Coordinates of C-alpha atoms in Angstrom, one line a residue:
X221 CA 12.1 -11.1 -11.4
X222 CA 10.8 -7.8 -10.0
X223 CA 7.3 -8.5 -8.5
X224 CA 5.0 -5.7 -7.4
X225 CA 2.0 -6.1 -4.9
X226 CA -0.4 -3.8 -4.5
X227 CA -3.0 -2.8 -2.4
X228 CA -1.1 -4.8 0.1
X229 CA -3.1 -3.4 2.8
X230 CA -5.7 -5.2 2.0
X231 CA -4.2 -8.2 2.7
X232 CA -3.9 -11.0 5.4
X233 CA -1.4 -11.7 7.6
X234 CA -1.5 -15.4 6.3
X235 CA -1.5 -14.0 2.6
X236 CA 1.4 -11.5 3.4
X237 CA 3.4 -14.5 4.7
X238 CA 2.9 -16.2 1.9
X239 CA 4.2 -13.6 -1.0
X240 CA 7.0 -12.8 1.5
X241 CA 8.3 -16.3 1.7
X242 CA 7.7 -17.0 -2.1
X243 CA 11.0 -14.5 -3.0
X244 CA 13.2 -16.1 -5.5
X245 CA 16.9 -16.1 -5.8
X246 CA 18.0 -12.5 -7.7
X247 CA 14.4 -11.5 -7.4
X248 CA 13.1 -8.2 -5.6
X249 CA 9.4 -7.6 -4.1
X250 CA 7.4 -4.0 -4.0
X251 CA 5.1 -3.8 -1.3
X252 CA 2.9 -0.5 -2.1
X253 CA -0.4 0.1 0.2
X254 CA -2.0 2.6 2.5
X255 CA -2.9 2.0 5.7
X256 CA -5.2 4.7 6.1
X257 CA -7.7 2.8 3.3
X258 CA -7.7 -1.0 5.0
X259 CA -10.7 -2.2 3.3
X260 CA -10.7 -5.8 5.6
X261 CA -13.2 -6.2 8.6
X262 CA -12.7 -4.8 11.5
X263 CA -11.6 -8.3 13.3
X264 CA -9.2 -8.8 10.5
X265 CA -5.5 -7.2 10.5
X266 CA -3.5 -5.9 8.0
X267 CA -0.9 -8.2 6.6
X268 CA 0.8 -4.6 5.5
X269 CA 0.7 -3.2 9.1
X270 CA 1.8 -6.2 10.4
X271 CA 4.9 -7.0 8.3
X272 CA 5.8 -3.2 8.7
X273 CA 5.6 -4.3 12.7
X274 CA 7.8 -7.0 12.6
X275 CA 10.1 -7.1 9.7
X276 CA 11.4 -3.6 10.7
X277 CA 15.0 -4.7 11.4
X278 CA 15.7 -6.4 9.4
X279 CA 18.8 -4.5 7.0
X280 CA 17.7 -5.8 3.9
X281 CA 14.3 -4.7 3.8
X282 CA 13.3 -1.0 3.5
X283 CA 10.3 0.8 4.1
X284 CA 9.5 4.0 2.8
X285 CA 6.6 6.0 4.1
X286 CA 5.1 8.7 2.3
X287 CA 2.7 11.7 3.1
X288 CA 0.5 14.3 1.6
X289 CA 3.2 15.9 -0.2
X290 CA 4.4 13.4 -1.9
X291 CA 1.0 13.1 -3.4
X292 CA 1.0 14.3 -7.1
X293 CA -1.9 13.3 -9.4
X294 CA -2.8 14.4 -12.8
X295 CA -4.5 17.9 -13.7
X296 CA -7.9 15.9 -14.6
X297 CA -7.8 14.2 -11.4
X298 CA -7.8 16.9 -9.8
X299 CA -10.5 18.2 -11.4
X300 CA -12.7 15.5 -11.2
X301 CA -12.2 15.7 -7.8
X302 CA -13.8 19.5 -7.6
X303 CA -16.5 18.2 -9.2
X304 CA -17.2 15.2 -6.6
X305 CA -17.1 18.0 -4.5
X306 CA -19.1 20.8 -5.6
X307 CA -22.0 18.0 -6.4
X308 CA -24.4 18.2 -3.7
X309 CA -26.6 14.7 -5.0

């Protein structure tokens, strides 16, 4: 199985455990998130950042950070974008 979570820095640490320890034999997980758009209260920690924190080395798990230009988004994004931003409402 090839299982993809996303969002996953919206979750708990709890709930991050738990997909993490759910991994099947001949099975691989995708983690995608972005820390910089946690959407949990303030008291609550990332179950993303956290894993990142502690499961670092470990050799057979990789972590790949991106930045701003790897970023690539269709023209019409874009776009609507502009438009969000020339809107003064």
């Amino acid at each position: 199985a090839f299982i993809i979570l996303d969002e996953g820095q919206n979750t708990t640490i709890e709930q991050m455990k738990m997909i993490l320890t759910r991994i099947g034999q001949n099975s691989r997980l995708c983690i995608t998130g972005d820390p910089s758009q946690i959407d949990l209260p303030k008291a609550q920690a990332s179950g993303l950042s956290h894993a990142r924190k502690i499961l670092q080395k470990i050799d057979d798990i990789s972590h790949t950070t991106f930045d701003n230009s790897h970023v690539v988004r269709h023209r019409l994004i874009q776009e609507i974008i502009q438009a969000y931003e020339q809107d003064h409402h």
